[in-house]
mmCIF file of C-alpha atoms in Angstrom:
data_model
loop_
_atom_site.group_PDB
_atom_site.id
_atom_site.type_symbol
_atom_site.label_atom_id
_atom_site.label_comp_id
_atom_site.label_asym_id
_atom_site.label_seq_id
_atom_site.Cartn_x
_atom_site.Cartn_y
_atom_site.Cartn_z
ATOM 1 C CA UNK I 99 93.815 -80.963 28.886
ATOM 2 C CA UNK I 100 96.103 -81.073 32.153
ATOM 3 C CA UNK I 101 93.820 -82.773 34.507
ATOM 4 C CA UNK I 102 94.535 -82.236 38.013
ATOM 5 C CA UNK I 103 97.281 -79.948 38.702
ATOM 6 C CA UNK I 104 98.054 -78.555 42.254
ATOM 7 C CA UNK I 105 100.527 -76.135 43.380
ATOM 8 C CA UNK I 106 102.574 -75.706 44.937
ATOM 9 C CA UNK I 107 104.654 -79.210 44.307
ATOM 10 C CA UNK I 108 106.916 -78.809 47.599
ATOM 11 C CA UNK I 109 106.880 -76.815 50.438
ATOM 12 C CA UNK I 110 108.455 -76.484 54.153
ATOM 13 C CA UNK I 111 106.876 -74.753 56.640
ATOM 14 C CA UNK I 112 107.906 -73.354 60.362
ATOM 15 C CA UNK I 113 105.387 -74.520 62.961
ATOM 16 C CA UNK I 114 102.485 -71.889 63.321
ATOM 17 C CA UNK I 115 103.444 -70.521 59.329
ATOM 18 C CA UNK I 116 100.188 -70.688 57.013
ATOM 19 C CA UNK I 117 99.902 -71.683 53.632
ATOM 20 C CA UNK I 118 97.409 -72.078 51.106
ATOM 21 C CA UNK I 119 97.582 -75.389 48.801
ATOM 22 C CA UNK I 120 96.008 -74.683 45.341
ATOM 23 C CA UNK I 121 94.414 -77.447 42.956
ATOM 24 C CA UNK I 122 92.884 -77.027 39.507
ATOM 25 C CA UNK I 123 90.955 -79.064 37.158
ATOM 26 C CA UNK I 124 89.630 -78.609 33.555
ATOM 27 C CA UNK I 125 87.549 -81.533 33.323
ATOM 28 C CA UNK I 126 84.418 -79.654 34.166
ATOM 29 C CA UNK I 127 84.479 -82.404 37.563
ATOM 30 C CA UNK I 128 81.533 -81.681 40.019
ATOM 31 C CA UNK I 129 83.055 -83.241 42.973
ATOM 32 C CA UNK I 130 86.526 -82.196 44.365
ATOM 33 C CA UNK I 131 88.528 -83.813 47.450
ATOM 34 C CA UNK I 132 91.562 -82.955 49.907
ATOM 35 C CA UNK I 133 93.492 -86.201 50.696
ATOM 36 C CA UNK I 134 96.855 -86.726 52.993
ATOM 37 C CA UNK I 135 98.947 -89.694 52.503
ATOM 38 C CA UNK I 136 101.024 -91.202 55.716
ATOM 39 C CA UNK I 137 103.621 -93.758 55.542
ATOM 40 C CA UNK I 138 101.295 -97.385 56.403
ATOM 41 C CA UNK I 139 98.237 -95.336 56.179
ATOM 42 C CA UNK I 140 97.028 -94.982 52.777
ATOM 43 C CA UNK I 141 95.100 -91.785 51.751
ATOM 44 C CA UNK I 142 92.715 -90.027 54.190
ATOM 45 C CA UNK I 143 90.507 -87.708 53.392
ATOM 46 C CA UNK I 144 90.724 -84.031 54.493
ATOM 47 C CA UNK I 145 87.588 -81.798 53.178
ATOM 48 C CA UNK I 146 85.388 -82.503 50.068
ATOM 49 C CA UNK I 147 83.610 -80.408 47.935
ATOM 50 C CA UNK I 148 79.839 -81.650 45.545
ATOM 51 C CA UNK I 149 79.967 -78.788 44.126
ATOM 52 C CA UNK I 150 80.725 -74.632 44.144
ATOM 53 C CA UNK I 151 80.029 -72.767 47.292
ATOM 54 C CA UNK I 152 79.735 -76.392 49.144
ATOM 55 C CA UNK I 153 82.816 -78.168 51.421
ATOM 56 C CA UNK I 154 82.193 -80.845 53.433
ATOM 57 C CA UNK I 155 84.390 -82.325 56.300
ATOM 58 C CA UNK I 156 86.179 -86.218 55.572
ATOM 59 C CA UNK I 157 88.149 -87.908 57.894
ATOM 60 C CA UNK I 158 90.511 -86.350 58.940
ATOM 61 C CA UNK I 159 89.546 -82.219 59.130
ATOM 62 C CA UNK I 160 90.974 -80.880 62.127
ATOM 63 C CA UNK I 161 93.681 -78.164 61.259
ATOM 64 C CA UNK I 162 92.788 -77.447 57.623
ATOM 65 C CA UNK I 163 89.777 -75.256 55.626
ATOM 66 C CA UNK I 164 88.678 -75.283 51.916
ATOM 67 C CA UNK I 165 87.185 -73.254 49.837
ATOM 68 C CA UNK I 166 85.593 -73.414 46.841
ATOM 69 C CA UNK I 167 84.381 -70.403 45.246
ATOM 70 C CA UNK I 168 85.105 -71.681 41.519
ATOM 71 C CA UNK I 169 84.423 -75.356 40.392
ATOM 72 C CA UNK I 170 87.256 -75.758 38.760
ATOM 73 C CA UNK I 171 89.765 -74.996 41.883
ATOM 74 C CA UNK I 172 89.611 -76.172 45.866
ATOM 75 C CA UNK I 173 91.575 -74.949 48.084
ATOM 76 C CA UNK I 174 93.360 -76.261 50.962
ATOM 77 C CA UNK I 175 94.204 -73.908 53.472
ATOM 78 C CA UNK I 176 96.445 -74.584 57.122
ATOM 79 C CA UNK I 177 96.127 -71.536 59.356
ATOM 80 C CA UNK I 178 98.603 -72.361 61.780
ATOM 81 C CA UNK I 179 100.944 -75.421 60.531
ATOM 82 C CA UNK I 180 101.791 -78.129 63.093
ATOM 83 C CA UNK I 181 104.522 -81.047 62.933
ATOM 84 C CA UNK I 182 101.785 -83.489 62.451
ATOM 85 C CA UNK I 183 100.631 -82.060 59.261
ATOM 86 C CA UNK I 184 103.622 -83.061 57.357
ATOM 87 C CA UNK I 185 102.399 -85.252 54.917
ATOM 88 C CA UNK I 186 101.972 -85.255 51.212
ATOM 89 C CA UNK I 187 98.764 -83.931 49.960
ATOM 90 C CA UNK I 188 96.685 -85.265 47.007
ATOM 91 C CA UNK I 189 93.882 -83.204 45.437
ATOM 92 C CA UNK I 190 91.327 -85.340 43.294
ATOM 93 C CA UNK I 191 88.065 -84.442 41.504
ATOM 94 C CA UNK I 192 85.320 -86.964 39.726
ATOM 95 C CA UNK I 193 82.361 -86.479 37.676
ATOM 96 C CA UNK I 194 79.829 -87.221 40.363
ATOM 97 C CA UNK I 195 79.516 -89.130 42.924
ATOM 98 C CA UNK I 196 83.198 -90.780 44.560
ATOM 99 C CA UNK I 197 81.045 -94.021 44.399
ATOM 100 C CA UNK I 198 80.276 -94.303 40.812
ATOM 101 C CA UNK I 199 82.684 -92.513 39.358
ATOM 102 C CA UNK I 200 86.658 -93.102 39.391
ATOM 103 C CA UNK I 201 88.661 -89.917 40.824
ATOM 104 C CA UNK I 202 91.407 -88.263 38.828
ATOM 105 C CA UNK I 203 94.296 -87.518 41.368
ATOM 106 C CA UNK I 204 96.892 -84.358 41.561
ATOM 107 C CA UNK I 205 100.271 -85.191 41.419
ATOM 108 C CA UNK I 206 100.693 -84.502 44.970
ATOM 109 C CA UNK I 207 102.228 -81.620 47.309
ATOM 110 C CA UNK I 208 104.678 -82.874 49.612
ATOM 111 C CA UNK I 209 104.557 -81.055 53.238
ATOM 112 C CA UNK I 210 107.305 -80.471 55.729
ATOM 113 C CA UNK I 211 106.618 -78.506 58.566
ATOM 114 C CA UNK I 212 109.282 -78.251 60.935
ATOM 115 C CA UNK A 57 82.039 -98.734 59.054
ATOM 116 C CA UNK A 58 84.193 -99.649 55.858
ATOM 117 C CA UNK A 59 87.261 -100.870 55.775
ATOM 118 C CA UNK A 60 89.811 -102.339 53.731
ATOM 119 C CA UNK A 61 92.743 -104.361 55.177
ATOM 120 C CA UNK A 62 95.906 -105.254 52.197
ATOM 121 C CA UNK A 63 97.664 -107.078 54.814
ATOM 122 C CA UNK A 64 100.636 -107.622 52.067
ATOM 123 C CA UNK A 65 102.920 -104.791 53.010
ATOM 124 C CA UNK A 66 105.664 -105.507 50.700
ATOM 125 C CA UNK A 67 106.233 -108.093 47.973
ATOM 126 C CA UNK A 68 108.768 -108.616 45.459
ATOM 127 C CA UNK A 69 108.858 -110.451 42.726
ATOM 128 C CA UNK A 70 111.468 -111.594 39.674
ATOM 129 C CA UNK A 71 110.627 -110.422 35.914
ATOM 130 C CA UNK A 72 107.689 -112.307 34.306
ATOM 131 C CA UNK A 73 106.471 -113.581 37.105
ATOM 132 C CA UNK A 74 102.794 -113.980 38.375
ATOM 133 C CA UNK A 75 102.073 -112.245 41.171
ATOM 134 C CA UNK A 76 98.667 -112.144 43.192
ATOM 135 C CA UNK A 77 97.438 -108.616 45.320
ATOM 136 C CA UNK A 78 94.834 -109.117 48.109
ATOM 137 C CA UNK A 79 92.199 -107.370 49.377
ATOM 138 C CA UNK A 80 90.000 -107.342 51.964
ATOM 139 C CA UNK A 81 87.293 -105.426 51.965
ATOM 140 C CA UNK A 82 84.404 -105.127 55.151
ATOM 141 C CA UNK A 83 81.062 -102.719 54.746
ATOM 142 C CA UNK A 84 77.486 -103.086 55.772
ATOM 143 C CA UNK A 85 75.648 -102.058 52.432
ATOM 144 C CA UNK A 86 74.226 -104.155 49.883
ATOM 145 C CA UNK A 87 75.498 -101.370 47.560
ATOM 146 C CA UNK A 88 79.363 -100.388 47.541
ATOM 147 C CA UNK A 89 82.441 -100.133 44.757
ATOM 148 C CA UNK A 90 85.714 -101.071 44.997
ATOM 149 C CA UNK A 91 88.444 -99.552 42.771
ATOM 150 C CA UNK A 92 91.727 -100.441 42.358
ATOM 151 C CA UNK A 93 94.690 -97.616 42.090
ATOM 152 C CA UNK A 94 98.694 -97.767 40.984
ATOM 153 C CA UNK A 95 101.158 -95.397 42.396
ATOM 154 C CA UNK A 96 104.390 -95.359 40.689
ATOM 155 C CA UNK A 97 107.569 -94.213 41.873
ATOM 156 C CA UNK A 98 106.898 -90.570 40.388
ATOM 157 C CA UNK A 99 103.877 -90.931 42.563
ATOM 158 C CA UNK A 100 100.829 -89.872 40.749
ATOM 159 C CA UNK A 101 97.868 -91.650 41.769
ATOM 160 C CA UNK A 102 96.183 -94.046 38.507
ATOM 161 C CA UNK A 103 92.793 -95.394 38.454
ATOM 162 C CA UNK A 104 92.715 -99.034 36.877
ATOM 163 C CA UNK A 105 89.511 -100.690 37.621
ATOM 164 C CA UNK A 106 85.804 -99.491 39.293
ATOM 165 C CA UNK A 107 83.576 -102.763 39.964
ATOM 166 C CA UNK A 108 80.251 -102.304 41.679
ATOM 167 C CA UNK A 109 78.978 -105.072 44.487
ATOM 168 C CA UNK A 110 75.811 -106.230 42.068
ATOM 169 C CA UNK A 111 78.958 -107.486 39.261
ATOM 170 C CA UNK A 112 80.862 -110.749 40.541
ATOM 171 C CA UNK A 113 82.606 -110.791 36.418
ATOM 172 C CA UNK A 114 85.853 -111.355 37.104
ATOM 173 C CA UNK A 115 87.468 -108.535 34.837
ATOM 174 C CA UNK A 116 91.031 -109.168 32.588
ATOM 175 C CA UNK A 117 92.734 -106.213 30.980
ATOM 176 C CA UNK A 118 95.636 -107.252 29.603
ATOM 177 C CA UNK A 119 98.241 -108.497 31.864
ATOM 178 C CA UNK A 120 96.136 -107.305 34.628
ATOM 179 C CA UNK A 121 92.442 -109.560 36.095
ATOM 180 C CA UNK A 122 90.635 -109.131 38.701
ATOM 181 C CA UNK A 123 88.959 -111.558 40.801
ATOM 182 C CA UNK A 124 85.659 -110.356 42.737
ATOM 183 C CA UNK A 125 84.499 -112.822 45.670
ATOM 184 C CA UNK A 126 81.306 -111.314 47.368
ATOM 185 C CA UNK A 127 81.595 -114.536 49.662
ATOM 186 C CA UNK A 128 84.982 -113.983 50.851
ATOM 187 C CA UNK A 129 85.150 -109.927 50.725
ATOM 188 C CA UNK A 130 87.867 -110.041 48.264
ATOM 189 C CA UNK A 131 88.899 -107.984 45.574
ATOM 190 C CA UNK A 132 92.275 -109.148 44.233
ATOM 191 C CA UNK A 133 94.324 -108.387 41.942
ATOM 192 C CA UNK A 134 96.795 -110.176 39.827
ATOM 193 C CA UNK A 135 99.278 -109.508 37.357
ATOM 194 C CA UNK A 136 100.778 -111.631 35.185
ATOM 195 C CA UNK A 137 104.057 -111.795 33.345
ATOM 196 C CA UNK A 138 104.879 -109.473 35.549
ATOM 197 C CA UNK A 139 107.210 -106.461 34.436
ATOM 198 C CA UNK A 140 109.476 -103.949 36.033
ATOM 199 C CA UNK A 141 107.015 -100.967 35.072
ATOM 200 C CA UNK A 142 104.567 -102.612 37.138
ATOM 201 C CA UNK A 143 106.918 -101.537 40.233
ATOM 202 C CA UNK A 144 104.648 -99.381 42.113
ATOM 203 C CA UNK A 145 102.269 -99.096 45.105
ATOM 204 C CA UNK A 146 98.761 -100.168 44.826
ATOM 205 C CA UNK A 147 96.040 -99.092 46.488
ATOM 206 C CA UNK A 148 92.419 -100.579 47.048
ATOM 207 C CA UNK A 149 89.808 -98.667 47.886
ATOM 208 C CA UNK A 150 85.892 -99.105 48.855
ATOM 209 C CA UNK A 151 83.486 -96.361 48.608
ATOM 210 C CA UNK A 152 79.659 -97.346 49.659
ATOM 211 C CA UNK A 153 76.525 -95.666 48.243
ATOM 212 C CA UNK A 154 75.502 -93.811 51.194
ATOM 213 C CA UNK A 155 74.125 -89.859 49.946
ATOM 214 C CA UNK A 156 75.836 -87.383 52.575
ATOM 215 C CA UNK A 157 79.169 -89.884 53.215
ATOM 216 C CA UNK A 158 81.096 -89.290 50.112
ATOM 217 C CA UNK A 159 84.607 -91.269 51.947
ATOM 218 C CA UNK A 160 86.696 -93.294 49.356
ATOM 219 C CA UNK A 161 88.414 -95.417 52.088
ATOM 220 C CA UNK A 162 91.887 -96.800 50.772
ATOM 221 C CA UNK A 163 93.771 -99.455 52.234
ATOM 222 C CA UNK A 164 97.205 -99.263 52.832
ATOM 223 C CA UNK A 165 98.953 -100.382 49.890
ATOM 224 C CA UNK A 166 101.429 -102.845 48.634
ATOM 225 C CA UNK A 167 104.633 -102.290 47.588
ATOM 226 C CA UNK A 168 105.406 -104.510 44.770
ATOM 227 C CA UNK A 169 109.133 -104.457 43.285
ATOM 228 C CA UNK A 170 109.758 -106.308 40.503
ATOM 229 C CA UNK A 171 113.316 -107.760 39.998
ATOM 230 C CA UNK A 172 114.752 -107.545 36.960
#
């Protein structure tokens, strides 16, 4: 049982490169989420997903898309990279709803774009 | 709009000490959770405690308690005997029953470095 697992673990990008951040998990999880972590800012959160074939827009979407054609995987996806999306990326899933239910985090993807 | 404010940026502590985590929590529901998460240095995020608003309990697991105040909007956290694997970052977070707004809002941690 690995969890969460997202790949890949590191990554730089050039400004205006795309990329495509994978995350997997084999807990049979309903609910998936895209989350970026500043320095003094805590976690924000990107895109969610309740379910397959649904995303839904967090906090912070502007710049990224997701996908979510399998329940077990949501993916994170930059089109054109900018410096202000370095940052390091956690994927999370839960059971049901984020409310009820405690979310079990990625080990992270950590973003450069230069 | 929720929010949650750990206004304790950094602390640091020596070995076996008691030390004390705020949070501050601020939402207009009757209904809302608050969680508590540790980030160690290999930075992983790990869930320790889910507490709904309707349970005021104060919660003990361990070296670790919790202490709920509805009255004050505080959730903190304390550890005690503290010990250098409890180094880490810690995150609270508030998440309110609201269908269609699924936002876990975190705060924005505390460092806590315990001193051998």
């Amino acid at each position: 049982n690995a969890g969460v697992t997202q790949t890949p673990k590191f990554r730089v990008l050039k400004t205006g490169q795309s990329m495509t951040l994978l995350c997997a998990q084999d807990m049979n999880h309903e609910y998936m989420y895209w989350y970026r972590q500043d320095p003094g800012m805590g976690l924000r959160l990107i895109h969610y997903s309740v379910g397959e074939g649904t995303t839904a827009k967090g906090e912070v979407p502007d710049g990224y898309n997701v996908s979510r054609l399998k329940k077990q995987n949501f993916l994170l996806g930059l089109e054109s990279a900018a410096p202000s999306q370095t940052s390091v990326y956690f994927c999370a899933s839960s059971y049901l709803r984020a409310e009820a239910y405690e979310q079990y985090f990625g080990p992270g993807t950590r973003l450069t774009v230069t | 709009a929720q929010k949650v404010t750990q206004a304790q940026t950094e602390i640091s502590v020596v070995e076996k000490e008691d030390v004390t985590l705020d949070c501050v929590y601020e939402t207009r529901d009757t209904t809302y959770y608050l969680f508590w998460y540790k980030q160690p240095p290999s930075g992983e995020l790990v869930f320790l405690i889910r507490r709904n608003s309707f349970d005021e309990q104060n919660e003990i697991s361990g070296r670790y308690s919790w202490n709920f105040q509805k009255s004050t909007s505080s959730f903190n956290f304390t550890i005690t005997a503290s010990q250098v694997v409890d180094s880490a970052v810690y995150f609270c977070a508030l998440s309110e029953e609201n269908f269609g707004n699924e936002k876990l809002t975190f705060g924005t941690g505390t460092r806590l470095t315990i001193i051998p």
